[in-house]
Every structure is written in C-alpha cells, then in structure tokens.
Short mmCIF file of C-alpha atoms and ligand atoms in Angstrom, two decimals:
data_model
loop_
_atom_site.label_atom_id
_atom_site.label_comp_id
_atom_site.label_asym_id
_atom_site.label_seq_id
_atom_site.Cartn_x
_atom_site.Cartn_y
_atom_site.Cartn_z
CA MET A 120 0.00 0.00 0.00
CA ARG A 121 2.78 2.35 1.05
CA PHE A 122 4.68 1.38 -2.12
CA LEU A 123 1.61 2.15 -4.26
CA PHE A 124 1.23 5.54 -2.59
CA LEU A 125 4.92 6.38 -3.20
CA THR A 126 4.70 5.27 -6.82
CA LEU A 127 1.63 7.47 -7.35
CA CYS A 128 3.41 10.44 -5.77
CA LEU A 129 6.43 9.90 -8.02
CA LEU A 130 4.25 9.63 -11.11
CA MET A 131 2.44 12.84 -10.19
CA ALA A 132 5.75 14.63 -9.53
CA SER A 133 7.20 13.59 -12.86
CA ALA A 134 3.98 14.54 -14.64
CA THR A 135 4.15 18.01 -13.08
CA SER A 136 7.82 18.54 -13.84
CA SER A 137 7.45 17.65 -17.50
CA ALA A 138 4.20 19.55 -18.01
CA GLN A 139 4.14 21.96 -20.93
CA PRO A 140 4.06 25.57 -19.70
CA ALA A 141 1.09 27.65 -20.96
CA ASP A 142 3.42 29.96 -22.91
CA PRO A 143 6.52 27.79 -23.44
CA VAL A 144 9.95 29.25 -24.01
CA ILE A 145 10.97 28.55 -27.60
CA LEU A 146 14.41 30.16 -27.63
CA VAL A 147 17.04 30.76 -24.95
CA ILE A 148 20.40 32.46 -25.53
CA HIS A 149 23.56 33.37 -23.66
CA GLY A 150 26.26 35.92 -24.41
CA GLY A 151 28.85 34.51 -22.02
CA ALA A 152 29.47 34.10 -18.31
CA GLY A 153 32.22 35.63 -16.19
CA THR A 154 33.14 38.80 -14.31
CA ILE A 155 29.90 40.56 -15.16
CA SER A 156 28.62 42.85 -12.39
CA ARG A 157 27.14 46.31 -11.99
CA ALA A 158 30.63 47.47 -10.98
CA THR A 159 32.26 46.24 -14.19
CA VAL A 160 29.60 47.05 -16.82
CA ALA A 161 29.10 50.77 -17.62
CA PRO A 162 25.42 51.85 -17.68
CA GLU A 163 25.41 52.77 -21.39
CA THR A 164 27.14 49.46 -22.25
CA GLU A 165 24.51 47.62 -20.22
CA VAL A 166 21.70 49.22 -22.24
CA SER A 167 23.37 48.29 -25.48
CA ILE A 168 24.06 44.67 -24.37
CA ARG A 169 20.44 44.22 -23.30
CA ALA A 170 19.31 45.59 -26.68
CA ALA A 171 21.65 43.22 -28.55
CA LEU A 172 20.34 40.22 -26.58
CA GLU A 173 16.75 41.23 -27.28
CA GLU A 174 17.52 41.69 -30.98
CA ALA A 175 19.04 38.18 -31.08
CA LEU A 176 15.98 36.71 -29.35
CA ARG A 177 13.55 38.43 -31.72
CA ALA A 178 15.59 37.36 -34.78
CA GLY A 179 15.61 33.74 -33.59
CA HIS A 180 11.90 33.87 -32.74
CA ALA A 181 11.05 35.23 -36.21
CA ALA A 182 13.20 32.57 -37.86
CA ILE A 183 11.24 29.67 -36.38
CA GLN A 184 7.80 30.99 -37.15
CA ASP A 185 5.79 29.39 -39.97
CA GLY A 186 7.00 25.91 -39.16
CA ASN A 187 10.71 26.53 -39.75
CA PRO A 188 13.16 24.23 -37.95
CA ALA A 189 14.77 24.99 -34.58
CA LEU A 190 18.14 25.08 -36.38
CA ASP A 191 17.02 28.27 -38.18
CA GLY A 192 16.28 29.92 -34.82
CA VAL A 193 19.67 28.96 -33.40
CA VAL A 194 21.57 30.26 -36.43
CA ALA A 195 19.56 33.51 -36.67
CA ALA A 196 20.02 34.35 -32.97
CA ILE A 197 23.73 33.52 -32.95
CA GLN A 198 24.40 35.49 -36.15
CA VAL A 199 23.06 38.66 -34.50
CA MET A 200 25.47 38.14 -31.58
CA GLU A 201 28.38 37.32 -33.93
CA ASP A 202 27.75 40.73 -35.53
CA SER A 203 27.76 42.56 -32.20
CA PRO A 204 31.10 43.78 -30.76
CA HIS A 205 29.81 43.12 -27.24
CA PHE A 206 30.31 39.38 -27.42
CA ASN A 207 33.29 37.09 -27.81
CA ALA A 208 32.13 35.71 -31.16
CA GLY A 209 32.46 36.99 -34.72
CA ILE A 210 33.17 40.74 -34.50
CA GLY A 211 34.55 41.32 -31.00
CA GLY A 212 36.02 37.86 -30.67
CA VAL A 213 39.02 37.75 -28.32
CA PHE A 214 42.59 37.82 -29.66
CA ALA A 215 44.84 34.79 -29.70
CA ALA A 216 48.50 35.29 -28.63
CA ASP A 217 49.56 35.89 -32.25
CA GLY A 218 47.23 38.89 -32.67
CA THR A 219 44.58 37.10 -34.75
CA VAL A 220 40.96 36.33 -33.85
CA ARG A 221 40.27 32.59 -34.34
CA HIS A 222 36.74 31.33 -34.12
CA ASP A 223 35.22 28.04 -32.95
CA ALA A 224 31.56 27.06 -33.39
CA SER A 225 29.25 24.07 -33.21
CA ILE A 226 25.63 23.12 -33.75
CA MET A 227 23.51 20.04 -33.07
CA ASP A 228 20.09 18.95 -34.27
CA GLY A 229 18.08 17.25 -31.53
CA ALA A 230 15.78 15.52 -34.03
CA SER A 231 18.38 13.67 -36.10
CA GLY A 232 21.32 13.65 -33.68
CA MET A 233 23.48 15.16 -36.43
CA ALA A 234 26.11 17.75 -35.50
CA GLY A 235 28.67 20.06 -37.10
CA ALA A 236 31.60 22.11 -35.83
CA SER A 237 34.55 24.21 -36.95
CA THR A 238 37.61 25.43 -35.12
CA GLY A 239 40.38 27.98 -35.56
CA THR A 240 38.87 29.80 -38.54
CA LEU A 241 40.19 33.28 -39.36
CA HIS A 242 38.05 34.55 -42.20
CA VAL A 243 34.56 33.07 -41.98
CA ARG A 244 32.17 35.91 -41.22
CA HIS A 245 29.57 33.75 -39.44
CA PRO A 246 31.18 30.65 -37.91
CA ILE A 247 27.78 29.28 -36.85
CA GLN A 248 26.80 29.08 -40.54
CA LEU A 249 29.96 27.08 -41.19
CA ALA A 250 29.14 24.67 -38.35
CA ARG A 251 25.70 24.13 -39.87
CA ALA A 252 27.18 23.62 -43.34
CA VAL A 253 29.58 21.00 -41.93
CA MET A 254 26.62 19.19 -40.40
CA GLU A 255 24.36 19.37 -43.44
CA ASN A 256 26.73 19.28 -46.40
CA SER A 257 29.72 17.16 -45.35
CA VAL A 258 30.17 13.63 -44.09
CA HIS A 259 32.20 14.95 -41.12
CA VAL A 260 31.41 16.49 -37.76
CA MET A 261 34.37 18.82 -37.15
CA LEU A 262 36.66 20.72 -39.53
CA ALA A 263 39.71 22.77 -38.49
CA GLU A 264 41.61 25.86 -39.66
CA GLU A 265 42.61 26.01 -43.38
CA GLY A 266 40.53 22.96 -44.27
CA ALA A 267 37.47 24.44 -42.62
CA GLU A 268 38.02 27.69 -44.52
CA GLU A 269 38.43 25.86 -47.83
CA PHE A 270 35.13 24.11 -47.15
CA ALA A 271 33.50 27.45 -46.22
CA ILE A 272 34.60 28.93 -49.57
CA GLN A 273 33.20 25.90 -51.43
CA GLN A 274 29.94 26.37 -49.57
CA GLY A 275 29.76 30.00 -50.69
CA LEU A 276 29.89 31.40 -47.15
CA GLU A 277 30.97 35.00 -46.61
CA ILE A 278 34.77 35.32 -46.28
CA VAL A 279 36.24 38.50 -44.75
CA PRO A 280 39.66 39.81 -43.64
CA ASN A 281 40.52 38.88 -40.06
CA SER A 282 40.77 42.59 -39.23
CA LEU A 283 36.97 42.85 -39.50
CA PHE A 284 36.75 40.99 -36.19
CA HIS A 285 39.28 43.20 -34.34
CA THR A 286 38.16 45.62 -31.63
CA ASP A 287 40.25 47.95 -29.44
CA ARG A 288 38.71 46.59 -26.25
CA ARG A 289 39.81 43.03 -27.06
CA ARG A 290 43.28 44.24 -28.11
CA ARG A 291 43.71 45.92 -24.73
CA ALA A 292 42.61 42.67 -23.08
CA LEU A 293 45.31 40.78 -25.01
CA GLU A 294 47.94 43.30 -23.95
CA SER A 295 47.01 43.05 -20.30
CA ALA A 296 46.89 39.22 -20.42
CA GLN A 297 50.38 39.16 -21.94
CA GLU A 298 51.67 41.60 -19.34
CA ARG A 299 50.27 39.44 -16.55
CA GLU A 300 51.81 36.37 -18.16
CA ARG A 301 55.24 38.05 -18.20
CA GLU A 302 54.86 38.98 -14.52
CA LEU A 303 54.13 35.37 -13.65
CA GLN A 304 56.96 33.89 -15.68
CA GLY A 305 58.96 31.39 -13.66
CA SER A 306 56.08 30.78 -11.26
CA ALA A 307 54.05 27.56 -11.20
CA GLY A 308 52.28 28.56 -14.39
CA TYR A 309 49.87 31.00 -15.82
CA ILE A 310 46.25 30.15 -15.20
CA PRO A 311 43.85 32.09 -17.43
CA GLU A 312 41.57 34.42 -15.53
CA GLN A 313 37.80 34.52 -15.81
CA TRP A 314 37.69 37.75 -17.83
CA GLN A 315 39.83 36.17 -20.52
CA MET A 316 36.91 34.00 -21.61
CA THR A 317 33.85 36.13 -21.24
CA GLY A 318 31.35 36.60 -24.02
CA THR A 319 30.93 33.34 -25.92
CA VAL A 320 27.44 33.12 -27.41
CA GLY A 321 24.96 30.28 -27.63
CA ALA A 322 21.34 29.47 -28.37
CA VAL A 323 18.86 26.63 -27.91
CA ALA A 324 15.56 26.58 -29.80
CA LEU A 325 12.38 24.50 -29.79
CA ASP A 326 10.31 24.53 -32.98
CA ASN A 327 6.59 24.00 -33.63
CA ALA A 328 7.18 20.34 -34.46
CA GLY A 329 8.73 19.82 -31.00
CA HIS A 330 12.33 19.55 -32.25
CA LEU A 331 15.28 21.02 -30.38
CA ALA A 332 18.57 22.44 -31.66
CA ALA A 333 21.53 24.01 -29.88
CA GLY A 334 24.57 25.99 -31.04
CA THR A 335 27.59 27.85 -29.67
CA SER A 336 30.07 30.32 -31.21
CA THR A 337 33.21 31.91 -29.75
CA GLY A 338 36.62 33.49 -30.17
CA GLY A 339 37.73 31.23 -27.31
CA MET A 340 40.21 32.48 -24.74
CA THR A 341 42.27 35.69 -24.84
CA ASN A 342 45.97 34.96 -25.49
CA LYS A 343 45.32 31.34 -26.50
CA ARG A 344 48.29 29.56 -28.08
CA TRP A 345 49.37 26.33 -29.71
CA GLY A 346 46.08 25.91 -31.53
CA ARG A 347 44.16 25.76 -28.24
CA ILE A 348 40.57 24.60 -28.72
CA GLY A 349 37.98 25.16 -26.00
CA ASP A 350 34.68 23.44 -25.32
CA SER A 351 32.53 25.55 -27.65
CA PRO A 352 33.10 23.47 -30.82
CA ILE A 353 33.10 20.16 -28.93
CA ILE A 354 29.82 18.27 -29.16
CA GLY A 355 28.94 17.05 -25.66
CA ALA A 356 30.99 19.76 -23.94
CA GLY A 357 29.91 23.11 -25.41
CA THR A 358 26.82 22.00 -27.30
CA PHE A 359 24.37 19.13 -27.15
CA ALA A 360 20.76 18.54 -28.21
CA ASN A 361 18.45 15.54 -28.11
CA ASP A 362 14.69 15.74 -28.65
CA ALA A 363 14.15 13.14 -25.91
CA THR A 364 15.59 15.48 -23.26
CA CYS A 365 16.94 18.97 -23.90
CA GLY A 366 19.33 21.25 -25.74
CA VAL A 367 22.32 22.82 -23.98
CA SER A 368 24.92 25.49 -24.82
CA SER A 369 27.83 26.17 -22.44
CA THR A 370 30.05 29.12 -21.59
CA GLY A 371 32.97 29.38 -19.22
CA HIS A 372 36.42 27.90 -18.65
CA GLY A 373 36.41 25.49 -21.56
CA GLU A 374 38.98 23.03 -20.25
CA PHE A 375 36.65 22.11 -17.38
CA PHE A 376 33.63 21.83 -19.68
CA ILE A 377 35.55 19.41 -21.91
CA ARG A 378 36.76 17.23 -19.03
CA LEU A 379 33.30 17.07 -17.49
CA ALA A 380 31.43 16.70 -20.81
CA VAL A 381 29.05 19.25 -19.34
CA ALA A 382 26.41 19.50 -22.07
CA HIS A 383 26.14 15.74 -22.54
CA ASP A 384 26.17 15.14 -18.79
CA ILE A 385 23.01 17.26 -18.42
CA HIS A 386 21.29 15.24 -21.15
CA ALA A 387 22.50 11.92 -19.68
CA ARG A 388 21.32 12.68 -16.13
CA ALA A 389 17.84 13.40 -17.51
CA MET A 390 17.87 10.49 -19.96
CA TYR A 391 19.12 7.75 -17.65
CA GLY A 392 19.01 9.20 -14.15
CA GLY A 393 15.40 10.30 -13.94
CA GLU A 394 16.10 13.97 -13.20
CA THR A 395 14.31 16.74 -15.05
CA CYS A 396 16.63 18.65 -17.39
CA THR A 397 16.32 21.66 -15.08
CA GLN A 398 17.48 19.63 -12.08
CA ALA A 399 20.30 18.15 -14.15
CA ALA A 400 21.50 21.55 -15.42
CA GLU A 401 21.47 23.03 -11.89
CA ALA A 402 23.34 20.04 -10.44
CA VAL A 403 26.00 19.92 -13.16
CA ILE A 404 26.82 23.63 -12.75
CA HIS A 405 26.41 24.06 -9.00
CA GLU A 406 27.79 20.68 -7.96
CA THR A 407 29.90 18.93 -10.62
CA LEU A 408 31.50 22.00 -12.25
CA THR A 409 31.82 24.01 -9.03
CA GLU A 410 33.33 21.11 -7.06
CA ALA A 411 35.86 20.57 -9.85
CA GLY A 412 36.90 24.25 -9.54
CA GLY A 413 35.48 25.31 -12.92
CA THR A 414 33.60 28.52 -13.67
CA GLY A 415 30.83 29.24 -16.14
CA GLY A 416 27.26 28.38 -16.92
CA VAL A 417 24.83 26.86 -19.40
CA ILE A 418 21.50 27.57 -21.01
CA MET A 419 19.11 24.63 -21.21
CA LEU A 420 15.75 24.28 -22.95
CA ASP A 421 13.82 21.03 -22.70
CA HIS A 422 11.33 19.46 -25.08
CA ASP A 423 8.40 20.98 -23.14
CA GLY A 424 9.72 24.53 -23.21
CA ASN A 425 11.11 24.59 -19.66
CA VAL A 426 14.21 26.74 -19.37
CA ALA A 427 17.21 26.87 -17.00
CA MET A 428 20.17 29.26 -17.04
CA PRO A 429 22.45 28.27 -14.11
CA PHE A 430 25.96 29.76 -13.67
CA ASN A 431 28.50 30.05 -10.87
CA THR A 432 30.16 33.31 -11.98
CA GLU A 433 29.23 36.88 -11.05
CA GLY A 434 26.99 37.14 -14.05
CA MET A 435 25.96 35.69 -17.37
CA TYR A 436 24.43 37.52 -20.32
CA ARG A 437 21.27 35.56 -20.92
CA GLY A 438 17.65 35.69 -22.00
CA PHE A 439 14.72 33.85 -23.45
CA ILE A 440 11.62 34.43 -25.53
CA THR A 441 8.31 32.61 -25.26
CA GLN A 442 6.04 31.41 -28.01
CA SER A 443 3.87 34.54 -27.66
CA GLY A 444 6.94 36.81 -27.92
CA GLN A 445 7.52 37.69 -24.24
CA VAL A 446 11.21 38.57 -23.78
CA VAL A 447 13.26 38.24 -20.60
CA VAL A 448 16.90 39.46 -20.55
CA LYS A 449 19.26 39.28 -17.55
CA LEU A 450 22.92 40.08 -16.93
CA TYR A 451 23.72 39.80 -13.24
CA ALA A 452 23.38 37.05 -10.64
CA GLU A 453 20.94 39.02 -8.50
CA GLU A 454 18.41 39.49 -11.31
N1 LIG B 688 34.06 28.37 -23.25
C1 LIG B 688 34.85 29.24 -24.07
C2 LIG B 688 36.23 28.65 -24.24
O1 LIG B 688 36.76 28.10 -23.30
C3 LIG B 688 34.97 30.62 -23.53
C4 LIG B 688 33.67 31.27 -23.08
O2 LIG B 688 32.70 30.59 -22.83
O3 LIG B 688 33.60 32.50 -22.99
O4 LIG B 688 36.78 28.76 -25.31
#
C-alpha cells in the first residue's frame, strides 16, 4: 500500500515537472558568463548589451515561425550576436596570442542527432553558418583551420579579412593578459583568468514540431596559443541537443567543460538518471562544475519549453523568448 502511494506520488511529480508551460519558451540564448557585475559594466554598455540580446531573441523567434526548424532559430540568434562587438564571437572575438581572432563554433540537431563544428577559422564571417554547413553538407562532424576555410569557400559562405573581427577593447585585453603572463613567468604557471573567456554566445531553440537544436560560437580564450581549442566546438561539452531530453549550450572555462562533458552530462542525467533537465542543469553547474573548480554556466531548454540558465560566476548575459513573444533578458546574478 505504502509502495503504491509512493509510486503514485512519483508519477504525479514527474507529470508536473514535464508539463508543458502555458506559454513555453521557444528560444534561450547566452552571451557569455564571467566577471559581469554592476561594478564592471558601464550603464550605457549595459543598455546596449540588453538591446543586442533582445535583438538576437527576436531574430531567432522570427526565424522559427511558420514551421521553420529549430536550427534556423539557433543560427539567426547567434548570427546577431556574432555581428555585435559586445560578445566574444564573430566581430569582438578575443585575440589569440599571435594577434589574430580565431573562431570556434558548433551546432547540433536534436531531431536527427546530427552535428557540425569548426575550429580555428580566421576569415569566416559567421562561424555558426559554417558549423551548420559542416553538419548538413559534409560527411564529417568537425573541420579545423585552413581545411574548414576551404570548405566554407566551397559552400559560398561569406569570407572576410581577419581585421573585421578586431576591436580595441579586445586588443587591450590581449595586452594586459600578456603583461600578466610576463609577470608570472617562472612561477608555477599562468592560469587564465575569468575575464579572458567572457562573451561566448549560444542558443537553444524549440520549434513548432517539438524539435530542439543548440549551437555555440566563440573566439575562445584571450591569449590562446598552440592551436588551443575550447569546449565551444566540442559536441557534448559546449553544445548538445536531443529531442528526448533537452538542448544545452555552455560558456565558461572550456577546459573544465571538456573534461566534465558538461552539455552531454546534463542530457545523460535526464535520460538515464530520472532527473528533469532543469534539475540536471542546476546540479551539473552548482555541484559537478563548481566542485571541480570550474567557472561558467549553461542555457538549457527542454522538449516541453522549460528553461534553466544556471551559472557560478558573477553574471551571465542571458535571456529567453516565449512562443507569444515575451522577452526576458538578464545580466547579473541578483536578477
Ligand atoms: N568556453 C569558451 C572557451 O573556453 C569561452 C567562453 O565561454 O567564454 O573557449
């Protein structure tokens, strides 16, 4: 009898947690996690970042109207952020140690399980478009550097000089990272600081047919060397989507996200462990990542339109839009 009662309670709880909200979220985005606080963001910059996030949400929302696939929403939202100098993606991407901006991006389709990614590109205007082209028009999942660019040219994607991506703010960040590195020479080693990897962008969308897609795009880490690749183009670390559970896009200290397979871990806990995707996302960021000493956050959207945006840094640029077009944008932890 007691067993029956417990089983009923569990069934009711799982029914409630997977219930479809009245006005489900259909797109969630992030513009990076890190040292983002009222003390570090100037008021006029804050207004402009909020406007850029809202523009990305509205572009993604418009792209998945009329029965278009979730992938269209992800690409449209990310493209807007790649074009904004506020984020570490496309224009405004952070500088590598050699003074170039090198992009990484990935995308995954929750319906088919197909994925595409590119890393270390210098001239592709919208790296998220390249990731999608790799997924849809090649037999591979990940292409790197010159080969990825050759493929982008064949695909007819927009190719631009690397200088288009350069901004003074990111150049100053490179100079100060290199100065700090010189100061620390001879010590145990230089550990990148949180501000060196702020501003990666990502999106997760849910379309009318109930399919999910997720994508991520970044310049990576300021002062990166030796062909360093972060989590953003790694399927299972920076990006993951599966219609049975949820879509996830990560931002933060990429080395930790790779080692912990953060995006896939959230999916797996929900798929095999019986947690809701929201519980899984919260646990992976606030327990697994935090206990490992990593910093960052994720956005998660599940197949019912439930959203989670956990992070363990001071702030994370983030927002979502519902089916009816209601927009929510947040920057700081206390919001
Ligand atoms: N995760 C990215 C990387 O490590 C950086 C970021 O999220 O801002 O390359």
